[in-house]
Coordinates of C-alpha atoms and ligand atoms in Angstrom, one line a residue:
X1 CA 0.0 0.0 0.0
X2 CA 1.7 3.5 -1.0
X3 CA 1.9 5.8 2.0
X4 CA -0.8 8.4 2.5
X5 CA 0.5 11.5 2.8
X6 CA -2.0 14.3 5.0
X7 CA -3.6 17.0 3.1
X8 CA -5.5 20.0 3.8
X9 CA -8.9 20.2 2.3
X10 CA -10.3 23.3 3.9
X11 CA -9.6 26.4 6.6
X12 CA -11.7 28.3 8.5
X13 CA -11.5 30.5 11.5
X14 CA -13.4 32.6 13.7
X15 CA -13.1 35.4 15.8
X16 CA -15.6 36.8 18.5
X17 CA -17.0 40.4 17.4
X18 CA -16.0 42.3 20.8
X19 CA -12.3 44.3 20.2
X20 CA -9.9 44.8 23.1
X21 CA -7.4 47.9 22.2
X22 CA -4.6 48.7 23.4
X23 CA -6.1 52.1 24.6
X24 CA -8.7 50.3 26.4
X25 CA -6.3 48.1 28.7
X26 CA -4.7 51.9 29.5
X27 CA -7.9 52.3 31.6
X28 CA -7.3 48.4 33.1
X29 CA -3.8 48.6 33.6
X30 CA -0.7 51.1 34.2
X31 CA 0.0 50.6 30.9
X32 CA 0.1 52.6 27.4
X33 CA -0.8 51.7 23.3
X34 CA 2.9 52.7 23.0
X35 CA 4.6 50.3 25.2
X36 CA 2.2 47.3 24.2
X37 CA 2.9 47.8 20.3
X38 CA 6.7 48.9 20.5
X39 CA 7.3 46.0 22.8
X40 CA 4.8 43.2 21.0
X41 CA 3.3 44.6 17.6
X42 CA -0.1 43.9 19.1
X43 CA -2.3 46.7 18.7
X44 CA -6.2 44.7 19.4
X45 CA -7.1 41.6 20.6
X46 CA -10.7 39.6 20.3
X47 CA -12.6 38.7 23.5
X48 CA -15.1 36.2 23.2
X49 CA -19.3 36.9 24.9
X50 CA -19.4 35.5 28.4
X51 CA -21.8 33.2 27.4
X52 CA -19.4 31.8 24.3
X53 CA -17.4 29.1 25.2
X54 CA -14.5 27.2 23.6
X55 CA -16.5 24.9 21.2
X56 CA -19.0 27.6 20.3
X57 CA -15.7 29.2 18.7
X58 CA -14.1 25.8 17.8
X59 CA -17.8 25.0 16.1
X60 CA -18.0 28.4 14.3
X61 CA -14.2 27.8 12.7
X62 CA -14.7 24.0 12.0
X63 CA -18.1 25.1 10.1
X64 CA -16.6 27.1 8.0
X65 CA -13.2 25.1 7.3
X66 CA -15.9 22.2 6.7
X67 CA -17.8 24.3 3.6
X68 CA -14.4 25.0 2.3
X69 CA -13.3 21.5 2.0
X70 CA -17.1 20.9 0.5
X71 CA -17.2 18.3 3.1
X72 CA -20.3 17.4 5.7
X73 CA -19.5 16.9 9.3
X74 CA -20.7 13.0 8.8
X75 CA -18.6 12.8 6.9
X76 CA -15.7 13.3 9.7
X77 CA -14.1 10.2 11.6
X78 CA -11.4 12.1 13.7
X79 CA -12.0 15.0 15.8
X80 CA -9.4 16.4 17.9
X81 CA -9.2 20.3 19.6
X82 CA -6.1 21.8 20.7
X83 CA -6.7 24.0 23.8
X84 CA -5.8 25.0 27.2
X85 CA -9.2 26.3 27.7
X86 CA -11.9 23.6 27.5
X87 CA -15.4 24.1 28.4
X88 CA -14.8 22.5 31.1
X89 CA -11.8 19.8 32.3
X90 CA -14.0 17.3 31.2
X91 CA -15.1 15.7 28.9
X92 CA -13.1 17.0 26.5
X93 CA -13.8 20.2 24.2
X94 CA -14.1 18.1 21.1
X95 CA -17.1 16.5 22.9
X96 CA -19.1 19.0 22.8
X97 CA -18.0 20.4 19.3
X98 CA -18.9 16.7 17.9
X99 CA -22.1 17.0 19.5
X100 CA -22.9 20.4 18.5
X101 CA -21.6 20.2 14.9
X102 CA -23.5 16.3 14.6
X103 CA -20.4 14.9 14.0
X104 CA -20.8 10.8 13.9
X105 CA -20.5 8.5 17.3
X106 CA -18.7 6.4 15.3
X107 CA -15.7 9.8 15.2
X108 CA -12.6 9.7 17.8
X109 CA -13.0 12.7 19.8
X110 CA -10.2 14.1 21.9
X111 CA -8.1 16.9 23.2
X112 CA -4.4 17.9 22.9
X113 CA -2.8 20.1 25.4
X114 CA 0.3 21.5 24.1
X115 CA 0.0 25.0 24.4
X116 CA 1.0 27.9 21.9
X117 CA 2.2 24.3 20.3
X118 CA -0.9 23.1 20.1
X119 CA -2.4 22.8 16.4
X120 CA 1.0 21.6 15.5
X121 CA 0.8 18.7 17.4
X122 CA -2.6 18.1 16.5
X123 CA -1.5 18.1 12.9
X124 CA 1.1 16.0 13.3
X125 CA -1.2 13.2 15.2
X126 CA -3.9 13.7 12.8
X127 CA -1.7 13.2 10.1
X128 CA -0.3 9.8 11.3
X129 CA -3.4 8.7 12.2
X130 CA -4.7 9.3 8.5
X131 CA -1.8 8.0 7.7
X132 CA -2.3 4.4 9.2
X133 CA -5.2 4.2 6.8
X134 CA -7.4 3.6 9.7
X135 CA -9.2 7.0 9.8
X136 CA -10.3 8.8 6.0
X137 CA -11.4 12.5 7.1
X138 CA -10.1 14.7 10.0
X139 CA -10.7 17.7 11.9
X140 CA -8.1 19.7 13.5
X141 CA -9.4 22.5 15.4
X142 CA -7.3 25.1 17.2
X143 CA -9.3 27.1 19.9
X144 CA -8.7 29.2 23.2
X145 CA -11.2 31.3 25.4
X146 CA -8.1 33.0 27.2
X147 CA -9.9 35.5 28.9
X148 CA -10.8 33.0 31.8
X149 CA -6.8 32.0 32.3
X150 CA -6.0 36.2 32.8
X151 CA -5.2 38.0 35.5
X152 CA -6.7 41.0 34.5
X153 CA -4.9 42.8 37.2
X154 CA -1.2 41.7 35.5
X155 CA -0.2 44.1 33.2
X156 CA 2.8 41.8 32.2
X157 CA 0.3 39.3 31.0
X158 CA -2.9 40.6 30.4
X159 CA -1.8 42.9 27.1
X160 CA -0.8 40.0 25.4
X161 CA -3.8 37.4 25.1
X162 CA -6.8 37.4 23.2
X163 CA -9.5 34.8 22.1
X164 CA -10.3 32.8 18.7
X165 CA -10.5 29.7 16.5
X166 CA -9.1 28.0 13.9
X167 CA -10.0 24.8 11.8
X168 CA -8.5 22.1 9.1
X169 CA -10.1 19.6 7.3
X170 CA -7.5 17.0 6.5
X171 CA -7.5 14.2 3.9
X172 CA -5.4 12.1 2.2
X173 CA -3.6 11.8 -1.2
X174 CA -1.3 9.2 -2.7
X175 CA 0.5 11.4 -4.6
X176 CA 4.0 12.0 -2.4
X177 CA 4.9 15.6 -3.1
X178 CA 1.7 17.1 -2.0
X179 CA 0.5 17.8 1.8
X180 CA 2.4 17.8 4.7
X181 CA 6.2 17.0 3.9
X182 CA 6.7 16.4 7.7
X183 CA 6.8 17.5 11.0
X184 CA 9.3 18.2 14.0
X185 CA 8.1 18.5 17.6
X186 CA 9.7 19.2 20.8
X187 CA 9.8 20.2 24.6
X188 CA 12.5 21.8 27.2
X189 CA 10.6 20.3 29.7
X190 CA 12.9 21.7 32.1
X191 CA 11.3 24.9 31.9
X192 CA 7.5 24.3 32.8
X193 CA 7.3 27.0 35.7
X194 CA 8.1 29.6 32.8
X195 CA 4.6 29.8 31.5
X196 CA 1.9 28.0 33.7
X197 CA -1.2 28.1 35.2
X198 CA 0.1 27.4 39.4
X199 CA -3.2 26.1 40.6
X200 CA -5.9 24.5 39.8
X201 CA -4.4 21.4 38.8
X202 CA -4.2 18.0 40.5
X203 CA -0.6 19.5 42.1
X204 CA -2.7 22.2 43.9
X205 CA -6.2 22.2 43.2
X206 CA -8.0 25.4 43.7
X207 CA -8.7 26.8 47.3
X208 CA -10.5 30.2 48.2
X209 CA -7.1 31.8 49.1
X210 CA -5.6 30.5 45.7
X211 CA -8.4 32.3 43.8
X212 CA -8.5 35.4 45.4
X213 CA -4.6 35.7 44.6
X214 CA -5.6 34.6 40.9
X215 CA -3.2 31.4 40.7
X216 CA -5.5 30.1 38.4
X217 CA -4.6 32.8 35.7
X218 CA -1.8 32.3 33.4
X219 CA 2.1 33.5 34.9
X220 CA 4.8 33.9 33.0
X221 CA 8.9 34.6 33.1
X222 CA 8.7 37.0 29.9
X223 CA 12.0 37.4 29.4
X224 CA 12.8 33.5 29.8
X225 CA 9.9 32.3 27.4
X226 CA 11.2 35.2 24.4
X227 CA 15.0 33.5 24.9
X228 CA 13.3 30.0 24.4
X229 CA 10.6 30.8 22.5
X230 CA 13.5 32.2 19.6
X231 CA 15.6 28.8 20.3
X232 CA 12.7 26.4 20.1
X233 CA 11.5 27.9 16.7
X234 CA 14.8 28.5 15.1
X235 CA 15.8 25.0 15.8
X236 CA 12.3 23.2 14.5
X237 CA 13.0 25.1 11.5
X238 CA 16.1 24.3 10.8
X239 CA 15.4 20.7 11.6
X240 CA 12.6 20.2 9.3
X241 CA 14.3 22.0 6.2
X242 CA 17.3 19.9 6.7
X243 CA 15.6 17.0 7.2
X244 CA 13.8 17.7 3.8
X245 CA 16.4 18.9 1.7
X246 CA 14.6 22.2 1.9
X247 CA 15.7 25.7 1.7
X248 CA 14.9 28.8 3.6
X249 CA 14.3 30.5 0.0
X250 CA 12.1 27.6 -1.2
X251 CA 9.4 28.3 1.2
X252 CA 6.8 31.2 -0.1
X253 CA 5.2 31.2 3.5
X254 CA 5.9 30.9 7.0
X255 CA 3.3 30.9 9.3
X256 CA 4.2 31.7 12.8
X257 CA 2.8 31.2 16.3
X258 CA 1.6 34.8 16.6
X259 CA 2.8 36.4 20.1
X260 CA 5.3 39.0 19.2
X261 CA 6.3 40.4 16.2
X262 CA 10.1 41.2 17.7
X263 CA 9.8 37.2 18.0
X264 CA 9.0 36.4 14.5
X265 CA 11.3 39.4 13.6
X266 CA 14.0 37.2 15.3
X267 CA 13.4 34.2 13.4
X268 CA 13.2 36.3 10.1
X269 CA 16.6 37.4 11.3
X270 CA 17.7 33.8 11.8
X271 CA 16.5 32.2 9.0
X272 CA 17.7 34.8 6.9
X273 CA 14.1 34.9 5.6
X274 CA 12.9 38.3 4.9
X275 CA 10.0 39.6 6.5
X276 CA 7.4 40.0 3.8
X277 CA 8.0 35.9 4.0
X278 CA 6.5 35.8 7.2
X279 CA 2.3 36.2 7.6
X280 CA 1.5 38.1 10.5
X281 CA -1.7 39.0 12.2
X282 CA -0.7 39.8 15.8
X283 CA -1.9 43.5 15.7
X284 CA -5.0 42.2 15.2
X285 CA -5.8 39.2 17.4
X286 CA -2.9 39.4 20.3
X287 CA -1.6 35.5 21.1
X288 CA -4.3 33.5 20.6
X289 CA -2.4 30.2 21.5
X290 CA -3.3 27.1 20.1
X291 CA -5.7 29.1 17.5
X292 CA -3.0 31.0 16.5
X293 CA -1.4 29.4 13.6
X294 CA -5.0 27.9 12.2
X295 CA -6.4 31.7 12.1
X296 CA -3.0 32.9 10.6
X297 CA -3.3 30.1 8.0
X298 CA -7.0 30.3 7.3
X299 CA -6.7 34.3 6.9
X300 CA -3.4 34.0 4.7
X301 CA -4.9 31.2 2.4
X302 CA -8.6 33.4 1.8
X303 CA -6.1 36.6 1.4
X304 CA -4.4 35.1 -1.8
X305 CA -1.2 34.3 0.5
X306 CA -0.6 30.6 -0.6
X307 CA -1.2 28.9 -4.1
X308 CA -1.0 25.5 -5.5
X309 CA 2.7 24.3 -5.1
X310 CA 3.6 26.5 -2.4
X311 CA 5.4 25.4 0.2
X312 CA 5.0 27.2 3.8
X313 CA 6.5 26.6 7.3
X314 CA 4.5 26.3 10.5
X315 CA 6.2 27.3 13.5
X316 CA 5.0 27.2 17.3
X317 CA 6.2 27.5 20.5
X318 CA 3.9 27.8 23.8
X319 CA 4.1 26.2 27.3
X320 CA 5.8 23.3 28.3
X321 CA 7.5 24.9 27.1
X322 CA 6.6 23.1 23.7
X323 CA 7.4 23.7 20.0
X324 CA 7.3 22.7 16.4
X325 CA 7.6 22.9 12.9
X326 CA 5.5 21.6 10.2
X327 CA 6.4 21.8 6.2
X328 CA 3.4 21.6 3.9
X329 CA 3.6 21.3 0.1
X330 CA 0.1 22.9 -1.0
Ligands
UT7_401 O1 2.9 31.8 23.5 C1 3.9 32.1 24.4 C2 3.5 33.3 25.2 N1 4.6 34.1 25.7 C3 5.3 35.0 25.0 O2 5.4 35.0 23.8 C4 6.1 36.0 25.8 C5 7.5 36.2 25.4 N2 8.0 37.4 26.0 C6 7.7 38.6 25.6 O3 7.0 38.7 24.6 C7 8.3 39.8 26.3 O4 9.2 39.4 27.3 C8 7.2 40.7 26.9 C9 6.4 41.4 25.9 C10 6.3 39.9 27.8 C11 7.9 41.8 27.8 O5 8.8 42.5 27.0 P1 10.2 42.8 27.6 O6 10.9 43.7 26.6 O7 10.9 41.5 27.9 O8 9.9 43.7 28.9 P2 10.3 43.4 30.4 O9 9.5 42.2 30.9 O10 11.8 43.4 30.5 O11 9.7 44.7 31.0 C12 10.4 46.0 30.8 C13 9.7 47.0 31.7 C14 9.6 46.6 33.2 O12 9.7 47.7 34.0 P3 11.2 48.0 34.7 O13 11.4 46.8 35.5 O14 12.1 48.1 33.5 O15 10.9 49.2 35.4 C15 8.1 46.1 33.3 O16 7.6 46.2 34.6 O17 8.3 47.2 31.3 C16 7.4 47.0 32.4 N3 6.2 46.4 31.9 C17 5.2 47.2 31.3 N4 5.1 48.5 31.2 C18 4.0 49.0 30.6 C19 5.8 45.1 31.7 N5 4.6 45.0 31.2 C20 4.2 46.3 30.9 C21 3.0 46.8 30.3 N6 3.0 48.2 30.2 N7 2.0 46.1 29.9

């Protein structure tokens, strides 16, 4: 049997109608629009309704990545959502996106935690299990309600974050130079306490005292995450376009995690790519996490920003801290 390489039938994303600016965290926090966008490139961020939760998001993106691929949800076998923000710790978000979408029983439905890292992973799992032969369709959702995990009282943090989702429909194809060329993952699991959520967690579940001090919101070593966050990237990139016989200048695309454009500026820098390589939405949407990439790539793909043959470079990095690189032929 020839091997079945992963490719991606359809995008979609979706981001909640209520805008965040810069200006408006001013009134929040002690900070300013200047400091936020010299420091980060983020000028807005989405926030999604009280009432909207994770899948409502993850449902909206998945629709909409679904009519794109001219595919019906029946006609889905694998379902898996990356997030760190669930509906709820369980059952898992793509639960209630399967239910809500009427997604087959017969579909496996599960979640991924790898942060920022996220959708990569998820593409990477989704594309061996297609692979194996034993699943046909997939659906690859990236999603994150952030705005439950922030301290809204941390101005380090809370300028940074905002809320969306993304969504693939993947197939296969026999044809070997067309889909995803491959994929390199990682972790430096030696630095977990440099982005985490401290409580809430089997290691310290939530008291009254822990959530009045907010150690259920996200906490990060800024400076520590930007230094790994460059390494991680650089080095999944380099990785996969050696591993490939790819190079740099062969790739029409890169599609970054978006969290701050003097980080993608460094791995332009790096990569000796220049910037007009590099898609970038951050001003837009802030760090969305695990939605990040799947908006970036949805909105880059609709804007005319990838044709037939291209190939284009996904690289993440988030908590763990995790990253990865994915090479797609389109
Ligand atoms: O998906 C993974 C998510 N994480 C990331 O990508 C984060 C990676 N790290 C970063 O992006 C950057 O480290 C930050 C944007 C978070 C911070 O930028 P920085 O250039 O590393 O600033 P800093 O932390 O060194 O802070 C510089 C100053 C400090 O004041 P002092 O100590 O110099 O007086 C901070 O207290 O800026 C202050 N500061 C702020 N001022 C105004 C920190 N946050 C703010 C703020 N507004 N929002």
């Amino acid at each position: 049997m020839p091997s079945l390489s992963a490719i991606i039938l359809g995008t979609g994303s979706y981001a909640p109608e209520r805008v965040l600016t810069n200006e408006d965290l001013a009134h929040m926090v002690e900070t300013s629009d200047e400091w936020i966008r010299s420091r980060t490139g983020i000028r807005e961020r989405r926030i999604a309704a009280p009432e909207e939760a994770a899948s409502d998001m993850g449902v909206k993106a998945a629709q909409r990545a679904l009519d794109d691929a001219g595919l019906k949800p029946a006609e889905i076998d694998l379902l898996i959502v990356a997030t760190i923000t669930p509906d709820m710790p369980m059952p898992a978000c793509a639960c209630f996106v399967q239910q809500k979408l009427g997604i087959p029983s017969t579909t496996a439905c599960f979640d991924l935690n790898a942060a920022c890292s996220g959708f990569v992973y998820a593409l990477d799992t989704a594309a061996a299990m297609l692979g194996s032969g034993r699943y046909r369709k997939a659906l690859v959702i990236g999603v994150e309600k952030l705005s439950t995990v922030i301290d809204w009282q941390d101005r380090t943090t809370c300028v940074l974050f905002g809320d969306g989702g993304g969504a693939v429909v993947l197939g296969t194809s026999a044809e070997p130079d067309r889909g995803l060329i491959g994929t390199r993952l990682g972790c430096y699991g030696d630095s977990t306490e440099a982005l985490c959520i401290p409580r809430g967690g089997s290691r310290s579940p939530s008291t009254a005292e822990s959530i009045a001090a907010r150690d259920h919101c996200i906490r990060m070593k800024g400076k520590e995450v930007f230094k790994l966050a460059v390494r991680g990237m650089d080095e999944a990139a380099r990785d996969i376009l050696e591993q490939h016989g790819v190079r740099a200048d062969q790739i029409s695309l890169v599609i970054p995690h978006q969290a701050n454009l003097r980080i993608i500026e460094a791995i332009s820098q790096y990569l000796e790519l220049p910037m007009d390589r590099f898609f970038v939405n951050v001003d837009r949407y802030g760090n969305t996490s695990a939605a990040s990439i799947p908006i970036a790539l949805d909105e880059a793909r609709r804007g005319g920003r990838i044709k037939p043959g291209d190939i284009v470079l996904l690289v993440a990095f988030g908590a763990g801290l995790t990253y990865g690189s994915a090479l797609i032929r389109w």
